[in-house]
Amino acid sequence: DLRKALEWAEKEIVKVLHSTHIGNEESFVDYESKAMHVSMADHVGMEVADIAQIVAFGFPKAKPDTDLVPTGFGIVDTKKPVICVVGHNVMYSRPIIDYLERSGRIDEFEVAGLCCTAHDMTRYRSKAKIFGPISYQLRVIRAGLPDVVVSDEQCIRADLVDACSKMGIPLIATSDAAVRGLPDVSDWKVEDIVEALVSGKLKGVFLPVPEKVGEVAPKVAEEIFKRNKDRKYKFFASDDELKAEIAKCTQCMSCVFTCPHNLRIDIGMAHAQKTGDLSKLAILEEQCLACGKCEQSCPKQIKIVNVIMRSNFEKLYAKTGKTRVGRGPIQDTEIRKVGQPIVFGQIPGVIAAVGCINFPDEMKSIVEILEEFLKRKYIVVTSGCHAMDIGMIKDEEGKTLYEKYPGNFDAGCIVNVGSCVSNAHIAGAAIKIANIFAMRPLRGNYAEIADYILNRVGAVGFSWGPYSHKAASIATGFNRLGVPVVVGPHGTKYRRAYIGKPWKNDKWWVYDVKSGKKTFIEPAPDSLLVAVETKEEAIVQLARLCIRPNDTSMGRQIKLTHYIELSKKYMGDLPDDWHIYVRSEADLPLKMREELLKVLEEQHGWKIDWDKKKIVEGPLRGYDAGFNPTIVEDVFAKYRR
Ligand code: SF4
Ligand code: SF4
């Protein structure tokens, strides 16, 4: 059933790739159009992938109360062999669980993952655990936690073979997308592969045979564990070894210039040399990507990553919490319940946190940002690395957001849909609102659906932290669907943005199906892809971009209340543009109504009837309960007929 959709997506992607060849397109408009098209095709591909694995592997099917699974650096029981899976395609590592269950030994092993394969392992069996995102790869390997690593594809370190072999950890590469220069042992007997890896004759193998991987990985892990029991959670064998490593530093600063964050490793080392105090090295861990670039540039070959991790070990270990297992799609019954409040604006918005946070400081920020919206009864949806980062940060009572807020698609709830490919269910929820709540037909009708979402569904995508190519494509796919996306400071590296010009009043208009007229509107949303620098800016921008032309008075009042309150709380003042979203006094936040009417009169020259507390003159347009906006001419013509 899925083949047809997948073939369409593949064909479109190849066609667009062709147009990037020299001698084809020339206008940026056509490139942008194709970027949107290919990212939409990517969403189709993601949906195909996730539906296939949900069905074939029996993942949770739209279940809001899935299990909570341990997440973070400190999850490993050091008395058990550890099998670590890394990548984004669980097909190859899933048989490990099957083999252990068949042999009745699942409780004797730890199976934990990095990146989206981790999510999907937990969706397969909630006995699996999650180490963390890409930045945790070196943390986990250098700490000697895995007894074997099984890699598949995407977001895997390019030096994985080297990183594992230096720690004596055998590597099994499984996907032909990432063979890693390892010998293909598909035809070998299981015993021979195990022997070659355990003896060290081979540091790794390419084994694209899932059933064999299922048997080889536990057997290798068991043998390696026997001889390496004591190395887990040790970045250095002893404190003397750590001290000797720090003593080698000459403060040449080569590492500082190479570090993407220019972390002052030299200062931390000098302070530790003089005083023995590791605190100035420890604080670096919170901002360290664990990329290892500093080590490549160090003339003294100091294991800088190990020094930093060891210095902050207790905090790193304690950053361990729980993630709610990815639930997959949103149910139709949930959409029936929330469709109207979202479209009318009573549920102020849907915040979809998607992407890759790569250092601990940013993990704390995203939890703060999302909790602000959860408390205000927005719906929060998440997936991929953002979803596992959230599972590591606990409050004073030791609870993560997943333990504090329910997993339904409803106001004040947080939904983990699953891995990166599960993002298609977030787009799917927006599409279902147009289809189930508003009865807009789906087949061959993308423009109308996207138009409906752009004008009515207050959903905003959010990608905090370093932003991968995949997240960039996902964001552009959301843009194509009429969903704006806010990215953190690292999101600017793609040099792309869709930022409107709200001051050009003549550019902001829609067709109103009810009146049959072109109607000038407030610019909502005024941007489709915008970068912010701080978490405060992110919070205010997210609230602002949830405003839609179709909001009812009550909906607009709720959205403006949050926008204004958040701006006052985080920016210390009213936002510059709040007044352009006011259509009548009924849109104004109740508890600030008088104060805001005064500002409208004094600062914006609006006329106010103070006896009736009504706006007499000023807004661009009034509120009309039957307003039915569209920017698509065909849709306008269709519903006017
Ligand atoms: S591993 Fe950490 S300290 Fe070293 S270069 Fe990367 S971010 Fe900087
Ligand atoms: S590059 Fe090495 S020696 Fe130079 S400051 Fe950094 S850690 Fe010290």
Coordinates of C-alpha atoms and ligand atoms in Angstrom, one line a residue, residues 248-256 265-266 269 294 297-302 304, ligand 2:
K248 CA 50.6 18.5 29.9
C249 CA 48.7 21.7 28.9
T250 CA 50.8 24.7 27.9
Q251 CA 47.9 27.1 27.4
C252 CA 48.7 27.4 23.7
M253 CA 45.0 28.0 23.0
S254 CA 45.0 26.0 19.8
C255 CA 41.9 24.1 21.1
V256 CA 40.1 27.3 21.9
I265 CA 39.8 25.1 27.9
D266 CA 43.2 26.8 28.5
M269 CA 43.5 23.7 32.5
C294 CA 39.8 20.4 20.3
S297 CA 44.3 20.5 17.3
C298 CA 46.1 19.9 20.6
P299 CA 49.9 19.7 20.1
K300 CA 50.2 17.7 23.4
Q301 CA 47.5 15.1 22.4
I302 CA 45.6 15.8 25.6
I304 CA 40.4 17.1 26.4
Ligands
SF4_2 S1 45.6 22.8 22.7 FE1 46.2 21.4 24.3 S2 48.0 22.4 25.2 FE2 47.0 23.9 24.0 S3 45.7 25.0 25.4 FE3 44.4 23.4 24.5 S4 44.7 21.7 25.9 FE4 46.3 23.1 26.4

